[in-house]
Coordinates of C-alpha atoms in Angstrom, one line a residue:
M1 CA 117.9 81.1 86.5
N2 CA 116.6 79.3 89.3
R3 CA 113.0 80.4 90.0
M4 CA 113.1 80.9 93.9
Y5 CA 116.2 82.8 93.3
R6 CA 114.4 85.1 90.8
K7 CA 111.1 85.1 93.4
K8 CA 113.8 86.5 96.2
S9 CA 115.1 88.6 93.6
I10 CA 111.8 90.2 93.1
L11 CA 111.6 90.7 96.8
A12 CA 114.3 92.4 97.4
A13 CA 114.3 94.7 94.6
A14 CA 110.3 95.4 95.4
L15 CA 111.2 96.2 99.1
A16 CA 114.3 98.2 98.1
F17 CA 112.4 100.5 96.2
L18 CA 109.5 100.8 98.1
L19 CA 111.0 101.6 101.0
S20 CA 113.4 103.7 99.3
A21 CA 110.3 105.4 98.0
G22 CA 108.2 105.4 101.0
L23 CA 105.8 103.4 99.7
L24 CA 104.6 100.8 102.3
A25 CA 102.7 103.4 103.6
G26 CA 100.1 103.5 101.0
C27 CA 100.5 104.9 97.0
S28 CA 99.3 107.0 95.0
G29 CA 98.0 105.7 93.1
E30 CA 98.7 107.0 92.1
S31 CA 99.0 110.6 89.9
S32 CA 96.0 113.0 88.5
S33 CA 94.7 115.5 87.3
P34 CA 90.9 116.7 87.0
A35 CA 89.0 116.4 84.0
N36 CA 90.0 120.1 82.7
A37 CA 93.6 121.8 82.5
N38 CA 92.0 124.5 84.7
V39 CA 90.7 123.9 87.8
A40 CA 87.9 125.5 89.7
S41 CA 86.7 122.7 91.8
A42 CA 87.9 119.9 93.2
S43 CA 87.4 116.3 91.7
P44 CA 88.2 112.7 91.7
S45 CA 91.9 112.4 90.4
Q46 CA 94.4 109.5 91.8
V47 CA 93.6 106.3 91.9
P48 CA 95.7 104.8 95.0
L49 CA 96.8 101.1 95.8
D50 CA 95.8 100.7 99.3
E51 CA 98.3 99.7 102.0
K52 CA 97.6 96.1 101.6
A53 CA 97.9 96.0 97.7
V54 CA 101.5 98.3 97.9
T55 CA 102.6 96.2 100.5
A56 CA 101.6 92.7 97.6
A57 CA 103.9 94.6 95.2
A58 CA 106.8 94.0 97.3
N59 CA 105.7 90.0 97.3
P60 CA 104.0 90.0 94.2
E61 CA 100.7 87.7 93.7
P62 CA 99.8 87.6 90.3
P63 CA 96.2 86.9 89.3
A64 CA 95.3 83.3 89.2
G65 CA 94.6 82.2 85.3
N66 CA 91.5 80.4 84.2
E67 CA 92.2 76.7 84.9
K68 CA 90.4 76.4 81.7
S69 CA 92.5 78.5 79.9
A70 CA 95.5 76.6 78.0
P71 CA 98.8 77.8 79.1
L72 CA 100.7 80.9 77.4
T73 CA 103.0 79.9 74.9
E74 CA 106.4 81.5 74.3
K75 CA 104.9 82.9 71.6
Q76 CA 102.4 84.8 73.2
K77 CA 104.4 85.6 76.1
L78 CA 106.7 87.6 73.8
Q79 CA 103.8 89.2 71.8
D80 CA 102.5 90.6 75.0
F81 CA 105.9 91.8 76.6
D82 CA 106.7 93.5 73.3
Y83 CA 103.2 95.3 73.4
M84 CA 104.1 96.6 76.8
Y85 CA 107.6 97.7 75.9
D86 CA 106.2 99.6 72.7
V87 CA 103.5 101.1 74.9
L88 CA 105.5 102.7 77.6
K89 CA 108.9 103.4 74.8
D90 CA 106.5 105.7 73.3
N91 CA 104.3 107.2 76.3
Y92 CA 106.0 106.4 79.2
P93 CA 108.1 110.0 80.4
F94 CA 110.6 109.0 83.2
F95 CA 113.5 106.9 81.1
G96 CA 115.9 110.0 81.6
V97 CA 115.0 110.3 85.4
N98 CA 115.5 106.5 85.7
K99 CA 118.8 106.7 84.2
R100 CA 120.0 109.2 86.2
L101 CA 118.6 108.5 89.5
H102 CA 119.2 104.5 89.3
G103 CA 121.7 104.2 86.7
V104 CA 119.1 102.0 84.5
D105 CA 119.0 102.5 80.8
W106 CA 115.4 100.5 80.4
L107 CA 115.0 100.7 76.9
A108 CA 118.3 99.6 76.0
N109 CA 117.6 96.3 77.8
R110 CA 114.4 94.8 75.9
E111 CA 116.5 91.9 74.5
E112 CA 117.7 90.9 78.0
Y113 CA 114.2 91.2 79.0
R114 CA 112.9 89.2 76.5
H115 CA 115.3 86.4 77.6
W116 CA 114.0 86.7 81.0
I117 CA 110.3 86.1 79.3
K118 CA 111.2 83.4 77.5
D119 CA 113.3 81.5 80.8
T120 CA 109.4 81.6 82.7
A121 CA 107.8 78.1 82.8
T122 CA 104.4 79.0 83.5
D123 CA 101.8 82.1 83.1
E124 CA 102.5 82.7 87.1
E125 CA 106.1 82.9 86.5
F126 CA 105.3 85.1 83.0
A127 CA 103.5 87.5 85.4
E128 CA 106.4 87.6 88.4
E129 CA 108.9 88.5 85.3
L130 CA 107.0 91.2 84.1
E131 CA 106.7 92.7 87.8
Y132 CA 110.3 92.4 88.2
I133 CA 110.8 94.0 84.6
L134 CA 108.5 97.1 85.4
L135 CA 110.5 97.4 88.7
K136 CA 113.2 97.9 87.2
L137 CA 111.9 101.5 85.9
N138 CA 111.5 102.7 89.8
N139 CA 108.7 104.6 89.6
G140 CA 105.3 103.7 92.3
H141 CA 103.0 104.3 89.6
T142 CA 104.3 101.8 87.2
Q143 CA 103.3 97.9 87.9
M144 CA 101.5 94.9 87.3
V145 CA 97.6 95.2 89.0
G146 CA 97.2 92.0 91.3
L147 CA 94.0 90.9 92.4
Q148 CA 93.5 93.2 95.0
D149 CA 94.3 95.9 93.1
Y150 CA 91.8 95.0 89.8
S151 CA 89.0 95.1 92.1
Y152 CA 89.7 98.3 94.4
M153 CA 90.3 100.5 91.0
K154 CA 88.0 98.8 88.9
G155 CA 85.3 99.7 91.4
I156 CA 87.0 103.1 91.3
Y157 CA 86.6 103.6 87.4
E158 CA 83.0 102.7 87.5
T159 CA 82.5 105.9 89.6
A160 CA 82.4 108.4 86.9
S161 CA 81.9 108.4 83.0
Y162 CA 85.5 110.1 82.6
F163 CA 87.2 106.9 83.4
R164 CA 85.5 105.1 80.3
P165 CA 89.1 104.2 79.1
W166 CA 90.4 102.9 81.9
L167 CA 87.4 100.6 82.9
E168 CA 87.3 99.4 79.0
Q169 CA 90.7 98.0 79.5
M170 CA 89.7 96.2 83.0
Q171 CA 86.9 94.8 81.1
K172 CA 88.6 93.2 78.2
P173 CA 87.1 89.5 77.5
A174 CA 90.8 88.3 78.5
V175 CA 91.2 90.4 81.6
L176 CA 87.7 89.4 82.8
Q177 CA 88.6 85.7 82.4
R178 CA 92.4 86.4 83.6
Y179 CA 91.0 87.8 86.9
G180 CA 88.4 85.6 87.5
Q181 CA 85.0 88.1 86.5
E182 CA 82.4 85.8 85.0
N183 CA 80.4 88.6 83.6
P184 CA 81.1 92.6 83.6
R185 CA 79.3 94.3 85.9
Q186 CA 76.1 95.6 84.3
Q187 CA 76.6 99.0 82.8
T188 CA 73.9 101.6 83.9
H189 CA 75.4 104.8 83.0
E190 CA 75.5 106.2 79.8
G191 CA 79.1 105.6 78.6
G192 CA 79.8 102.5 79.9
T193 CA 79.8 102.9 83.8
A194 CA 78.3 101.4 86.8
S195 CA 76.0 103.2 89.2
E196 CA 77.5 105.1 92.0
A197 CA 75.8 103.1 94.9
D198 CA 77.3 99.6 93.5
S199 CA 80.9 101.0 93.6
T200 CA 80.6 102.6 96.8
N201 CA 80.4 98.7 98.0
V202 CA 84.2 98.1 96.4
L203 CA 85.1 101.4 98.0
G204 CA 84.4 100.3 101.5
K205 CA 82.3 101.6 104.3
I206 CA 82.3 105.7 104.8
S207 CA 84.8 106.5 107.6
R208 CA 85.9 109.1 109.8
V209 CA 89.0 107.5 111.7
N210 CA 91.6 108.4 109.1
I211 CA 92.0 111.9 110.8
R212 CA 93.9 112.7 114.2
T213 CA 93.1 115.8 115.8
Q214 CA 94.9 117.4 119.0
I215 CA 94.5 120.6 120.6
L216 CA 98.4 121.2 121.4
E217 CA 98.2 124.8 123.3
E218 CA 94.5 126.0 124.1
G219 CA 93.8 129.1 122.1
R220 CA 97.0 129.0 119.9
T221 CA 98.1 126.1 118.6
A222 CA 96.3 122.8 116.8
Y223 CA 97.3 119.9 115.0
L224 CA 95.5 117.7 112.0
G225 CA 97.1 114.5 110.8
L226 CA 96.1 113.2 107.6
P227 CA 97.7 109.6 106.7
S228 CA 96.1 109.2 103.8
F229 CA 94.0 110.6 101.1
G230 CA 92.4 107.7 100.2
M231 CA 88.8 107.6 98.3
E232 CA 87.2 105.4 100.9
Y233 CA 87.3 107.8 103.3
H234 CA 84.7 110.6 104.2
D235 CA 86.8 112.8 106.4
E236 CA 85.5 116.3 105.3
P237 CA 82.7 116.8 107.9
A238 CA 85.1 115.9 111.0
I239 CA 87.9 118.0 109.2
G240 CA 85.4 120.8 108.7
E241 CA 84.1 120.9 112.7
F242 CA 87.9 120.7 113.7
L243 CA 88.9 123.6 111.5
Q244 CA 85.9 125.8 112.6
K245 CA 86.8 125.0 116.4
V246 CA 90.6 126.5 116.0
K247 CA 89.8 129.2 112.8
D248 CA 91.4 131.6 115.7
Y249 CA 94.3 130.0 116.5
K250 CA 97.7 131.2 115.9
T251 CA 99.1 128.0 114.5
L252 CA 98.1 125.0 112.6
I253 CA 100.1 122.1 111.9
I254 CA 98.9 119.9 109.0
D255 CA 101.0 116.2 109.2
I256 CA 100.6 114.5 106.0
R257 CA 103.8 112.4 106.6
G258 CA 103.7 108.8 105.9
N259 CA 100.3 109.5 103.3
G260 CA 101.4 108.1 100.1
G261 CA 98.6 109.7 98.0
G262 CA 94.7 109.1 97.1
S263 CA 92.8 111.6 95.6
D264 CA 93.2 115.5 95.1
A265 CA 89.6 115.7 96.0
Y266 CA 90.6 115.1 99.5
W267 CA 92.4 118.0 100.1
M268 CA 91.0 120.0 97.2
D269 CA 87.6 119.7 99.7
F270 CA 89.2 121.3 103.2
V271 CA 91.9 123.9 101.8
P272 CA 89.0 126.5 100.5
M273 CA 87.8 126.3 104.1
L274 CA 91.3 127.9 105.4
I275 CA 91.6 130.5 103.0
S276 CA 90.4 133.9 102.9
K277 CA 91.0 134.4 99.3
P278 CA 91.5 132.2 95.7
I279 CA 95.0 130.9 95.5
S280 CA 96.3 129.2 92.2
S281 CA 99.5 127.5 91.0
N282 CA 100.5 126.6 87.6
N283 CA 102.0 123.2 86.2
Y284 CA 103.7 122.3 83.3
L285 CA 102.9 118.5 82.0
L286 CA 104.9 117.3 79.5
Y287 CA 104.0 114.3 77.0
R288 CA 105.5 111.8 74.7
G289 CA 103.0 112.0 72.2
G290 CA 102.1 108.0 71.6
D291 CA 98.5 107.0 70.2
Y292 CA 97.7 104.9 73.4
A293 CA 97.3 108.1 75.2
E294 CA 94.9 110.0 73.3
P295 CA 91.5 108.3 74.0
F296 CA 92.6 108.4 78.0
L297 CA 93.3 112.3 77.5
K298 CA 90.1 112.7 75.5
S299 CA 87.8 111.4 78.0
R300 CA 89.3 113.9 80.7
G301 CA 89.0 117.0 78.3
M302 CA 92.6 117.7 78.1
T303 CA 93.0 118.2 74.3
D304 CA 94.6 121.9 74.6
F305 CA 98.3 121.0 73.9
N306 CA 101.5 123.6 73.0
P307 CA 104.4 122.0 70.9
I308 CA 107.2 121.2 72.9
S309 CA 109.3 123.8 71.2
L310 CA 107.5 126.4 72.5
L311 CA 108.5 125.5 76.1
K312 CA 111.9 127.5 75.4
R313 CA 109.7 130.4 76.1
Q314 CA 108.7 129.6 79.5
H315 CA 112.1 130.7 80.7
L316 CA 112.8 127.5 83.2
P317 CA 116.3 127.0 84.5
N318 CA 116.1 123.7 85.3
L319 CA 114.3 121.7 82.5
P320 CA 115.7 118.1 82.2
A321 CA 118.0 117.5 79.6
E322 CA 115.1 115.2 77.3
A323 CA 112.6 117.7 77.8
L324 CA 112.9 119.5 74.7
T325 CA 114.1 116.1 72.9
D326 CA 112.0 112.9 73.7
F327 CA 108.7 115.1 74.3
K328 CA 106.0 116.2 72.0
N329 CA 103.9 118.6 73.5
Y330 CA 103.2 120.0 76.9
Q331 CA 100.0 122.0 78.6
V332 CA 99.8 124.3 81.4
E333 CA 97.6 123.0 84.1
T334 CA 96.1 125.8 86.3
L335 CA 95.0 124.5 90.1
K336 CA 92.7 127.2 91.6
L337 CA 91.3 127.2 94.6
S338 CA 88.8 129.6 96.3
P339 CA 87.5 130.3 99.7
T340 CA 84.2 128.9 101.5
N341 CA 82.0 131.2 103.3
S342 CA 83.8 130.6 106.9
G343 CA 86.1 133.4 106.7
G344 CA 89.5 131.2 106.1
F345 CA 92.1 130.9 108.9
T346 CA 93.9 134.1 110.0
G347 CA 97.1 132.3 111.5
K348 CA 99.9 130.3 110.2
I349 CA 99.8 127.2 108.5
Y350 CA 102.8 124.8 108.7
L351 CA 102.9 121.2 106.3
L352 CA 105.1 118.4 107.7
V353 CA 106.2 116.4 105.0
D354 CA 108.4 113.2 104.6
H355 CA 109.7 111.1 101.9
V356 CA 107.0 108.8 102.1
V357 CA 104.6 111.9 100.9
Y358 CA 103.7 110.8 96.9
S359 CA 101.0 111.2 94.2
S360 CA 97.8 113.3 95.4
A361 CA 99.7 114.2 98.5
E362 CA 103.0 115.0 97.0
K363 CA 100.6 117.2 94.6
F364 CA 99.2 119.0 98.3
A365 CA 102.5 119.6 99.3
A366 CA 103.7 121.3 95.7
F367 CA 100.7 123.4 96.0
A368 CA 100.9 124.5 99.6
K369 CA 104.7 125.3 98.5
S370 CA 104.1 127.1 95.2
T371 CA 101.0 129.2 96.5
G372 CA 102.6 130.1 100.1
F373 CA 99.2 128.1 101.4
A374 CA 101.8 126.7 104.0
T375 CA 105.4 126.9 105.4
L376 CA 106.7 123.3 104.9
V377 CA 108.8 121.4 107.5
G378 CA 110.7 117.9 107.4
E379 CA 112.8 116.5 104.5
R380 CA 112.4 116.2 100.7
T381 CA 109.2 114.6 99.5
G382 CA 108.4 111.0 97.5
G383 CA 107.6 113.0 94.2
D384 CA 105.3 111.9 91.3
G385 CA 102.3 114.1 92.0
L386 CA 101.6 116.5 89.2
G387 CA 99.6 114.9 86.3
M388 CA 96.6 112.8 86.0
D389 CA 95.9 109.1 87.2
P390 CA 98.0 106.3 85.7
L391 CA 97.2 104.8 82.2
V392 CA 96.2 101.3 82.6
V393 CA 97.0 98.6 79.8
A394 CA 95.8 95.3 79.1
L395 CA 97.8 92.7 77.6
P396 CA 96.2 90.9 74.0
N397 CA 97.1 87.4 75.1
S398 CA 97.4 87.2 78.7
G399 CA 95.1 89.1 80.0
Y400 CA 97.2 90.6 82.5
V401 CA 97.1 94.6 83.6
F402 CA 99.6 96.7 84.1
R403 CA 99.6 100.9 84.9
F404 CA 102.1 103.5 84.5
S405 CA 102.3 107.3 84.9
L406 CA 101.9 109.1 81.6
Q407 CA 103.1 112.8 82.2
M408 CA 106.5 114.6 83.2
G409 CA 105.1 117.2 85.8
L410 CA 107.6 120.3 86.3
N411 CA 107.9 122.2 89.6
A412 CA 108.0 126.0 89.1
D413 CA 111.4 126.3 88.3
G414 CA 111.4 123.6 85.3
S415 CA 112.7 120.5 87.0
C416 CA 111.3 117.2 87.2
N417 CA 108.9 116.6 90.0
D418 CA 109.7 113.0 89.9
E419 CA 113.4 113.5 90.2
V420 CA 113.6 116.3 92.5
K421 CA 110.9 116.2 94.5
T422 CA 109.2 118.8 97.0
V423 CA 112.0 120.3 99.4
P424 CA 110.7 121.4 102.4
D425 CA 111.7 125.0 103.5
Y426 CA 112.7 124.4 106.5
A427 CA 114.4 120.9 107.2
A428 CA 113.8 118.6 110.3
D429 CA 114.2 115.1 111.3
P430 CA 111.0 113.4 109.8
V431 CA 110.8 110.8 112.4
K432 CA 107.2 109.9 113.6
T433 CA 106.6 109.8 117.6
K434 CA 103.4 108.2 119.3
Y435 CA 103.8 111.5 121.5
L436 CA 103.5 114.7 119.6
M437 CA 105.4 116.7 122.0
D438 CA 108.6 113.9 121.3
D439 CA 108.1 114.7 117.6
P440 CA 111.1 117.0 116.4
T441 CA 109.5 117.8 113.3
V442 CA 106.4 119.3 115.8
K443 CA 109.2 120.8 118.0
K444 CA 110.7 122.5 115.2
V445 CA 107.1 123.8 114.1
L446 CA 107.0 125.2 117.9
E447 CA 110.1 126.6 117.7
L448 CA 109.4 128.6 114.4
A449 CA 105.9 129.6 115.4
G450 CA 107.5 131.1 118.9
S451 CA 105.5 129.0 121.0
Y452 CA 105.5 128.7 124.9
L453 CA 104.3 125.0 124.6
L454 CA 107.9 123.7 124.8
K455 CA 108.9 125.4 127.9
A456 CA 105.0 124.2 129.5
D457 CA 105.8 120.6 127.7
R458 CA 109.0 120.8 130.1
C459 CA 107.3 121.6 133.2
I460 CA 104.8 119.1 132.8
V461 CA 107.4 116.3 132.3
R462 CA 108.8 117.5 135.6
G463 CA 105.5 117.3 137.3
K464 CA 104.7 120.8 138.0
P465 CA 101.5 122.2 137.1
S466 CA 101.1 123.9 133.9
K467 CA 97.7 125.8 132.1
F468 CA 98.7 123.9 128.8
H469 CA 97.1 120.5 128.0
V470 CA 96.3 118.0 125.3
Q471 CA 92.7 117.4 124.1
H472 CA 92.0 114.4 121.5
F473 CA 89.0 114.7 119.2
Y474 CA 89.3 111.9 117.0
R475 CA 92.3 109.3 116.4
S476 CA 92.4 106.5 114.7

């Protein structure tokens, strides 16, 4: 196949998928669960690709090979592809979802994909072909790791000992050579992790410009916009200050439209400020049972599993057809959050969502709906938010790294979260506008809340005086 045509095909496929999933706004990296199945407090989780890295996925920029290394042979390329195929065949959970949603029988196309690999002339073309093949899985957590992604993700994995299996893959000799890492970072903690201070430099400077807060109606209605849950942001102090200011308001709007994920710890830090009693939810996580995943699960303390046959007893009406046949075991993940001493928010909380909401942002949306923490307004989310961080795999010959989703997370009715997503309580046009009073989703919330603000806004537009005003606190 003509290589220029192939590059255009890769770009078109990537853009089509990323736009349909809303992932150009940032990824989630990722899907994660905390270190234990029973969660009592926040912990780092989903490792995201930042906005530049996700955009780069639409225009693949494979890692440059070491000039001193000999080009890969056809045999080496096929061995690497076969290794990728076998790891996914035994561990990846969404083959059935891909068939139903996109009409792609990925496993059945092995020989066709091998033919594509044979048609590559350089290491770069080989990496592009692998990226194109993974795009056929139509999953935002499953892709090749590029140069930008590698540095960002490695910095995350160096922050905690339970990321050791991830870091070990990123530090294999072939990987270090492929991604231009002359020497592994010196290990300073037991378990093969570097110091937290070192990794902070990789993640970037602490920032509070991620959030947007507004008072829409003094004493009654407040707005908190959270476009990212990225680990590079340290927004908790600013969020806490704002929530304390509006704790006696009647309505709080939390806007996560366009939020592609980041870390579960981000939202787990502020939700306790808004509740007056513990809230919890249960998720079912299904596993294919492949050997490759074992060290990753053990490192996160996830060792207590139930045979898949027992899932029948849970009376889940919307289980995917393959749940009882293609999976080996499952576990119940209990996520429980307890209130802080602030007394909680006494008014009503509305969560604005759209199709871009993914990964850890999706997990927040699912948690909010299942617990009744908030009323969801907008459109169906992007999904794939239940489970832990995507696994990473180093290909043995080339040193290229890819990652993939491990668990199939089920919604409360047994439906697959990656397939069905989270459906809002109230549908509304999710388009975001520069001015909140022009925003149809915000207007829907004000309608539901019985706010006088809509009438007040009309008075402002006509130039008549009004007692209502808008006040900005922090804005990116």
